[in-house]
Amino acid sequence: DQNKVLEESLFILESGKRTLVVTAPRGRGKSASVGLFLSYLVNKEIFSNIVVTSPTYFSSQEIFNFLMKGLSVLRAKFSLGESRDGKIMRVRRGETRVKWLPPDLAEDEEGDLIVVDEAAAIGMENLDYIIRKYDKVILVTTIHGYEGSGKAFLKFVDKLKKGLLVKHVKLEYPIRYAKGDPVERFLYDVFLLDAEAPEVSSITNYKITRVSQEELFSNDDLLKKVYGILVEAHYRNSPDDLMLLGDMAFQRIYVYWADDNPISVAQVVYEGNLREEEIVNISDGVKNEGHLIPHRIIKYVRFLDFGKLKGWRVMRIAVTPEFQGKGIGSKVLDKVIEE
């Protein structure tokens, strides 16, 4: 599969405006394969300015690591630029440079080729702008996992194919596991790595209800839908988020139902009403788990009595993309305030 990516990537070098899409489940080597392809381009000095973008620079380190490995195998001389924490931000060879930029700056850069890593988490409007601006585009993303919505991305790719020269390469063969390894399937099931928001086309009847943790975790189908909505809206989710959804005390979960399907979720957590001892500890710099807003006000504003107040903090709120901008999130917040 990884060799297939290298071979199919040559498509991007043909004349005209072209987009290469590389998708895969987690652990298939998609970023490594793209990094090796970039090492070929840099070694040959085919482009002068190659841009790599992603939601955060550490999420593109695999691309840069394999770019370096490829150049080292080819015995090509190159120089590096690193961030303060030692992450690779730039690679240069002769007149060719590869640099990481955040998405907003990448949109304004005059580059010959752009690689968008974890493209599903960038946002479809941003991707559309990038594709219109750059002649050569490589989109790399995980379809299932904690890095944003793969479903919306695949719909976006289908639209691209109708008007542009697009090649879609899919990797299936795993690197981290043997093919068909039950451990991988087990991890997907336990950590809801393939959780997705439900597909809803219209709303006939709606209601907003509180769902208890017991209800949520005793209904696998509902849990996957609710968690899928949160994963779709928030980049870089982790198993900790799932654990907090199930274990965190003093939280409420609100669901906006379109008939029988959830399309919006709010996770709110109770904060404040702290004891005098807790307030003094926070003011002295002792870390207090939870109570984020009182902690910040006490620590930085030095308003100690703020810790005695009670409040609800919206920890996460999300609406499925199809129904965003219709006031649904506001209705959920109104329900939170009402209660």
Short mmCIF file of C-alpha atoms in Angstrom, two decimals:
data_model
loop_
_atom_site.label_atom_id
_atom_site.label_comp_id
_atom_site.label_asym_id
_atom_site.label_seq_id
_atom_site.Cartn_x
_atom_site.Cartn_y
_atom_site.Cartn_z
CA ASP A 1 0.00 0.00 0.00
CA GLN A 2 2.77 2.45 0.89
CA ASN A 3 4.53 1.78 -2.43
CA LYS A 4 1.21 2.48 -4.14
CA VAL A 5 1.15 5.96 -2.59
CA LEU A 6 4.65 6.67 -3.89
CA GLU A 7 3.76 5.51 -7.40
CA GLU A 8 0.41 7.30 -7.53
CA SER A 9 1.96 10.51 -6.18
CA LEU A 10 3.72 11.03 -9.51
CA PHE A 11 0.27 12.09 -10.75
CA ILE A 12 0.83 15.42 -9.02
CA LEU A 13 3.82 16.16 -11.29
CA GLU A 14 1.83 16.08 -14.50
CA SER A 15 0.83 19.39 -16.08
CA GLY A 16 -2.16 21.36 -14.89
CA LYS A 17 -3.98 21.80 -11.60
CA ARG A 18 -4.02 18.49 -9.71
CA THR A 19 -5.09 17.21 -6.30
CA LEU A 20 -3.92 13.95 -4.72
CA VAL A 21 -6.00 12.59 -1.83
CA VAL A 22 -4.51 9.99 0.54
CA THR A 23 -6.89 8.46 3.09
CA ALA A 24 -6.48 5.58 5.52
CA PRO A 25 -7.48 4.29 8.93
CA ARG A 26 -4.96 4.91 11.69
CA GLY A 27 -1.61 3.14 11.52
CA ARG A 28 -1.38 2.60 7.74
CA GLY A 29 1.68 4.74 7.02
CA LYS A 30 0.02 7.51 5.03
CA SER A 31 2.12 10.35 6.52
CA ALA A 32 5.30 8.29 6.20
CA SER A 33 4.58 7.59 2.53
CA VAL A 34 3.95 11.26 1.78
CA GLY A 35 7.15 12.19 3.63
CA LEU A 36 9.15 9.79 1.44
CA PHE A 37 7.56 11.26 -1.69
CA LEU A 38 8.59 14.74 -0.54
CA SER A 39 12.16 13.47 -0.10
CA TYR A 40 12.12 12.51 -3.80
CA LEU A 41 10.88 15.98 -4.77
CA VAL A 42 13.42 17.74 -2.56
CA ASN A 43 16.31 15.57 -3.73
CA LYS A 44 15.46 16.35 -7.37
CA GLU A 45 14.73 20.01 -6.47
CA ILE A 46 11.54 19.79 -8.55
CA PHE A 47 9.74 22.57 -6.64
CA SER A 48 11.24 25.58 -4.91
CA ASN A 49 8.61 26.17 -2.20
CA ILE A 50 6.68 23.26 -0.65
CA VAL A 51 4.24 24.04 2.16
CA VAL A 52 3.08 21.55 4.79
CA THR A 53 0.11 22.55 6.93
CA SER A 54 -1.95 20.87 9.65
CA PRO A 55 -3.95 21.91 12.73
CA THR A 56 -0.77 21.76 14.85
CA TYR A 57 2.87 21.43 13.86
CA PHE A 58 3.47 18.32 15.94
CA SER A 59 0.82 16.48 13.93
CA SER A 60 3.04 16.83 10.83
CA GLN A 61 6.22 15.53 12.43
CA GLU A 62 5.83 12.09 10.85
CA ILE A 63 5.93 13.68 7.39
CA PHE A 64 9.09 15.62 8.25
CA ASN A 65 10.73 12.61 9.92
CA PHE A 66 10.31 10.48 6.80
CA LEU A 67 11.30 13.38 4.56
CA MET A 68 14.61 13.44 6.47
CA LYS A 69 14.97 9.64 6.39
CA GLY A 70 14.39 9.61 2.64
CA LEU A 71 16.97 12.33 2.04
CA SER A 72 19.46 10.53 4.29
CA VAL A 73 19.04 7.28 2.34
CA LEU A 74 19.54 9.24 -0.89
CA ARG A 75 22.66 10.80 0.68
CA ALA A 76 21.35 14.25 -0.09
CA LYS A 77 22.68 17.24 1.83
CA PHE A 78 20.03 19.29 3.59
CA SER A 79 19.57 21.69 6.49
CA LEU A 80 16.89 21.83 9.19
CA GLY A 81 14.96 24.51 11.01
CA GLU A 82 13.48 23.54 14.37
CA SER A 83 11.02 25.00 16.85
CA ARG A 84 12.03 25.80 20.42
CA ASP A 85 10.82 22.40 21.56
CA GLY A 86 12.90 20.59 18.93
CA LYS A 87 10.15 19.90 16.38
CA ILE A 88 11.10 20.10 12.70
CA MET A 89 9.60 23.15 11.00
CA ARG A 90 11.72 23.50 7.84
CA VAL A 91 13.91 21.39 5.56
CA ARG A 92 16.06 22.97 2.88
CA ARG A 93 18.18 21.56 0.06
CA GLY A 94 19.68 23.95 -2.47
CA GLU A 95 16.90 26.17 -3.81
CA THR A 96 14.15 23.87 -2.52
CA ARG A 97 12.57 24.36 0.88
CA VAL A 98 9.80 22.56 2.74
CA LYS A 99 8.24 24.45 5.62
CA TRP A 100 5.35 23.98 8.01
CA LEU A 101 2.81 26.79 8.31
CA PRO A 102 -0.48 26.99 10.22
CA PRO A 103 -3.53 26.83 7.93
CA ASP A 104 -4.27 30.57 7.99
CA LEU A 105 -0.74 31.49 6.90
CA ALA A 106 -0.57 28.61 4.42
CA GLU A 107 -3.59 30.07 2.64
CA ASP A 108 -1.61 33.27 1.95
CA GLU A 109 1.68 31.60 0.99
CA GLU A 110 2.86 31.53 -2.62
CA GLY A 111 3.85 27.87 -2.83
CA ASP A 112 4.37 25.41 -5.67
CA LEU A 113 2.89 22.47 -3.74
CA ILE A 114 0.97 22.20 -0.49
CA VAL A 115 0.51 19.12 1.69
CA VAL A 116 -2.46 19.31 4.07
CA ASP A 117 -2.02 16.78 6.87
CA GLU A 118 -5.08 15.68 8.89
CA ALA A 119 -7.11 17.51 6.25
CA ALA A 120 -10.48 16.44 7.68
CA ALA A 121 -9.77 18.59 10.75
CA ILE A 122 -8.96 21.75 8.79
CA GLY A 123 -12.52 22.58 7.75
CA MET A 124 -14.05 22.20 4.31
CA GLU A 125 -14.17 25.94 3.58
CA ASN A 126 -10.44 26.25 4.27
CA LEU A 127 -9.69 23.23 2.09
CA ASP A 128 -11.78 24.65 -0.73
CA TYR A 129 -9.81 27.91 -0.59
CA ILE A 130 -6.46 26.10 -0.53
CA ILE A 131 -7.39 23.93 -3.51
CA ARG A 132 -8.49 26.95 -5.53
CA LYS A 133 -5.28 28.83 -4.67
CA TYR A 134 -2.64 26.10 -5.20
CA ASP A 135 -2.07 24.23 -8.46
CA LYS A 136 -0.59 21.16 -6.74
CA VAL A 137 -2.31 19.86 -3.60
CA ILE A 138 -1.87 16.70 -1.51
CA LEU A 139 -4.59 16.04 1.09
CA VAL A 140 -3.75 13.46 3.76
CA THR A 141 -6.20 12.39 6.43
CA THR A 142 -7.44 9.69 8.77
CA ILE A 143 -10.96 8.54 7.99
CA HIS A 144 -11.68 7.07 11.42
CA GLY A 145 -10.11 8.15 14.66
CA TYR A 146 -9.94 11.15 16.95
CA GLU A 147 -8.73 13.69 14.36
CA GLY A 148 -11.99 15.11 13.09
CA SER A 149 -14.67 14.01 10.69
CA GLY A 150 -13.81 11.70 7.83
CA LYS A 151 -17.39 11.50 6.59
CA ALA A 152 -17.65 15.21 5.72
CA PHE A 153 -14.23 15.03 4.10
CA LEU A 154 -15.22 12.16 1.80
CA LYS A 155 -18.29 14.10 0.66
CA PHE A 156 -15.99 17.04 -0.06
CA VAL A 157 -13.69 14.81 -2.15
CA ASP A 158 -16.64 13.52 -4.17
CA LYS A 159 -17.53 17.12 -5.06
CA LEU A 160 -13.92 17.84 -6.03
CA LYS A 161 -13.89 14.97 -8.49
CA LYS A 162 -16.70 16.57 -10.48
CA GLY A 163 -14.67 19.63 -11.44
CA LEU A 164 -10.95 18.95 -10.93
CA LEU A 165 -8.27 16.41 -11.74
CA VAL A 166 -8.30 14.36 -8.53
CA LYS A 167 -6.69 11.03 -7.70
CA HIS A 168 -7.79 9.27 -4.49
CA VAL A 169 -5.41 6.70 -2.98
CA LYS A 170 -6.71 4.54 -0.12
CA LEU A 171 -4.42 2.62 2.22
CA GLU A 172 -5.87 -0.45 3.91
CA TYR A 173 -2.96 -2.71 4.88
CA PRO A 174 -1.91 -2.03 8.51
CA ILE A 175 1.63 -1.43 9.70
CA ARG A 176 1.06 -1.35 13.47
CA TYR A 177 -0.86 -4.63 13.46
CA ALA A 178 -1.06 -7.82 11.44
CA LYS A 179 -3.84 -7.77 8.88
CA GLY A 180 -7.11 -8.67 10.61
CA ASP A 181 -5.52 -8.49 14.07
CA PRO A 182 -8.40 -8.72 16.60
CA VAL A 183 -6.49 -6.35 18.91
CA GLU A 184 -7.00 -3.51 16.44
CA ARG A 185 -10.73 -4.23 16.20
CA PHE A 186 -10.91 -4.44 20.00
CA LEU A 187 -9.27 -1.01 20.37
CA TYR A 188 -11.63 0.50 17.81
CA ASP A 189 -14.61 -0.87 19.75
CA VAL A 190 -13.38 0.08 23.22
CA PHE A 191 -12.23 3.62 22.39
CA LEU A 192 -14.95 4.32 19.79
CA LEU A 193 -12.35 5.10 17.13
CA ASP A 194 -14.99 4.71 14.43
CA ALA A 195 -17.68 6.75 16.19
CA GLU A 196 -19.59 8.99 13.80
CA ALA A 197 -22.41 11.48 14.06
CA PRO A 198 -25.71 10.17 12.66
CA GLU A 199 -26.78 11.16 9.16
CA VAL A 200 -29.91 13.29 9.42
CA SER A 201 -31.34 15.15 6.42
CA SER A 202 -34.27 16.99 8.01
CA ILE A 203 -35.98 17.72 11.31
CA THR A 204 -39.65 16.88 11.75
CA ASN A 205 -39.86 16.94 15.54
CA TYR A 206 -37.24 17.97 18.05
CA LYS A 207 -36.68 17.95 21.78
CA ILE A 208 -33.83 18.77 24.15
CA THR A 209 -33.24 16.42 27.07
CA ARG A 210 -30.66 15.65 29.69
CA VAL A 211 -29.05 12.24 29.29
CA SER A 212 -27.47 10.63 32.32
CA GLN A 213 -24.10 8.92 32.16
CA GLU A 214 -25.83 5.65 33.00
CA GLU A 215 -28.21 6.02 30.05
CA LEU A 216 -25.40 6.97 27.71
CA PHE A 217 -23.04 4.14 28.62
CA SER A 218 -25.74 1.48 28.67
CA ASN A 219 -26.70 2.23 25.04
CA ASP A 220 -23.81 1.57 22.65
CA ASP A 221 -25.59 3.03 19.63
CA LEU A 222 -26.44 6.29 21.41
CA LEU A 223 -22.95 6.56 22.90
CA LYS A 224 -21.31 6.22 19.47
CA LYS A 225 -23.60 8.86 17.98
CA VAL A 226 -23.12 11.34 20.84
CA TYR A 227 -19.37 10.84 20.97
CA GLY A 228 -19.22 10.97 17.18
CA ILE A 229 -20.76 14.46 17.26
CA LEU A 230 -18.12 15.62 19.75
CA VAL A 231 -15.25 14.01 17.81
CA GLU A 232 -16.46 15.60 14.58
CA ALA A 233 -16.39 19.06 16.12
CA HIS A 234 -13.21 18.95 18.20
CA TYR A 235 -9.76 18.20 16.82
CA ARG A 236 -7.31 16.00 18.74
CA ASN A 237 -9.71 14.06 20.91
CA SER A 238 -8.23 11.37 23.14
CA PRO A 239 -9.42 8.40 25.22
CA ASP A 240 -9.32 10.77 28.20
CA ASP A 241 -12.29 12.64 26.71
CA LEU A 242 -14.31 9.43 26.57
CA MET A 243 -13.28 8.60 30.12
CA LEU A 244 -14.36 12.04 31.37
CA LEU A 245 -17.69 11.68 29.60
CA GLY A 246 -18.30 8.51 31.60
CA ASP A 247 -16.58 9.22 34.90
CA MET A 248 -16.54 12.94 35.60
CA ALA A 249 -18.72 13.84 38.57
CA PHE A 250 -20.90 16.96 38.63
CA GLN A 251 -21.51 17.06 34.89
CA ARG A 252 -24.63 17.18 32.76
CA ILE A 253 -25.05 16.02 29.19
CA TYR A 254 -27.70 17.71 27.05
CA VAL A 255 -28.84 16.29 23.72
CA TYR A 256 -30.83 17.96 20.95
CA TRP A 257 -32.87 15.26 19.25
CA ALA A 258 -34.07 15.41 15.65
CA ASP A 259 -36.80 12.79 15.90
CA ASP A 260 -34.81 9.82 17.29
CA ASN A 261 -31.29 10.98 16.40
CA PRO A 262 -29.00 13.33 18.35
CA ILE A 263 -27.65 16.22 16.25
CA SER A 264 -26.27 18.44 19.01
CA VAL A 265 -24.56 17.71 22.32
CA ALA A 266 -23.51 19.92 25.22
CA GLN A 267 -21.32 18.70 28.05
CA VAL A 268 -21.47 21.07 31.02
CA VAL A 269 -19.71 20.73 34.34
CA TYR A 270 -20.52 22.18 37.78
CA GLU A 271 -17.83 24.43 39.25
CA GLY A 272 -17.29 26.56 42.34
CA ASN A 273 -18.74 26.36 45.86
CA LEU A 274 -15.19 25.73 47.04
CA ARG A 275 -14.17 25.34 50.66
CA GLU A 276 -11.98 28.02 52.25
CA GLU A 277 -9.07 25.58 52.36
CA GLU A 278 -9.37 24.88 48.62
CA ILE A 279 -9.47 28.60 47.81
CA VAL A 280 -6.33 29.26 49.87
CA ASN A 281 -4.53 26.33 48.23
CA ILE A 282 -5.34 27.64 44.74
CA SER A 283 -4.17 31.15 45.66
CA ASP A 284 -0.91 29.59 46.92
CA GLY A 285 -0.37 27.87 43.58
CA VAL A 286 -1.57 24.37 44.46
CA LYS A 287 -3.18 22.77 41.40
CA ASN A 288 -6.85 21.95 41.81
CA GLU A 289 -8.40 19.36 39.51
CA GLY A 290 -11.44 20.74 37.73
CA HIS A 291 -13.04 24.07 38.65
CA LEU A 292 -11.25 25.69 35.71
CA ILE A 293 -12.88 29.13 35.80
CA PRO A 294 -12.69 29.65 39.61
CA HIS A 295 -9.08 28.43 39.48
CA ARG A 296 -8.13 31.02 36.83
CA ILE A 297 -9.97 33.89 38.55
CA ILE A 298 -8.44 33.10 41.95
CA LYS A 299 -4.94 32.52 40.62
CA TYR A 300 -4.62 35.40 38.18
CA VAL A 301 -7.20 38.00 39.28
CA ARG A 302 -6.76 37.24 43.01
CA PHE A 303 -10.53 37.50 43.56
CA LEU A 304 -10.68 34.81 46.26
CA ASP A 305 -14.40 35.04 47.01
CA PHE A 306 -15.12 34.07 43.40
CA GLY A 307 -14.41 30.48 44.45
CA LYS A 308 -17.48 30.52 46.71
CA LEU A 309 -19.82 31.18 43.78
CA LYS A 310 -21.52 28.35 41.91
CA GLY A 311 -21.69 27.96 38.16
CA TRP A 312 -21.91 25.67 35.17
CA ARG A 313 -19.12 25.71 32.59
CA VAL A 314 -19.80 24.55 29.05
CA MET A 315 -16.98 22.07 28.59
CA ARG A 316 -17.92 21.05 25.04
CA ILE A 317 -20.78 21.86 22.72
CA ALA A 318 -21.21 20.68 19.15
CA VAL A 319 -23.75 20.60 16.34
CA THR A 320 -23.47 18.32 13.30
CA PRO A 321 -22.20 20.29 10.26
CA GLU A 322 -25.45 19.90 8.30
CA PHE A 323 -27.39 21.83 10.96
CA GLN A 324 -24.86 24.45 12.02
CA GLY A 325 -25.84 28.10 11.73
CA LYS A 326 -29.52 27.37 12.43
CA GLY A 327 -29.64 28.36 16.09
CA ILE A 328 -29.63 24.79 17.40
CA GLY A 329 -26.62 25.30 19.65
CA SER A 330 -28.27 28.42 21.09
CA LYS A 331 -31.41 26.44 21.89
CA VAL A 332 -29.32 23.87 23.75
CA LEU A 333 -27.64 26.65 25.75
CA ASP A 334 -31.07 28.14 26.52
CA LYS A 335 -32.05 24.76 27.96
CA VAL A 336 -28.89 24.70 30.09
CA ILE A 337 -29.65 28.19 31.41
CA GLU A 338 -33.29 27.31 32.05
CA GLU A 339 -32.29 24.40 34.29
#
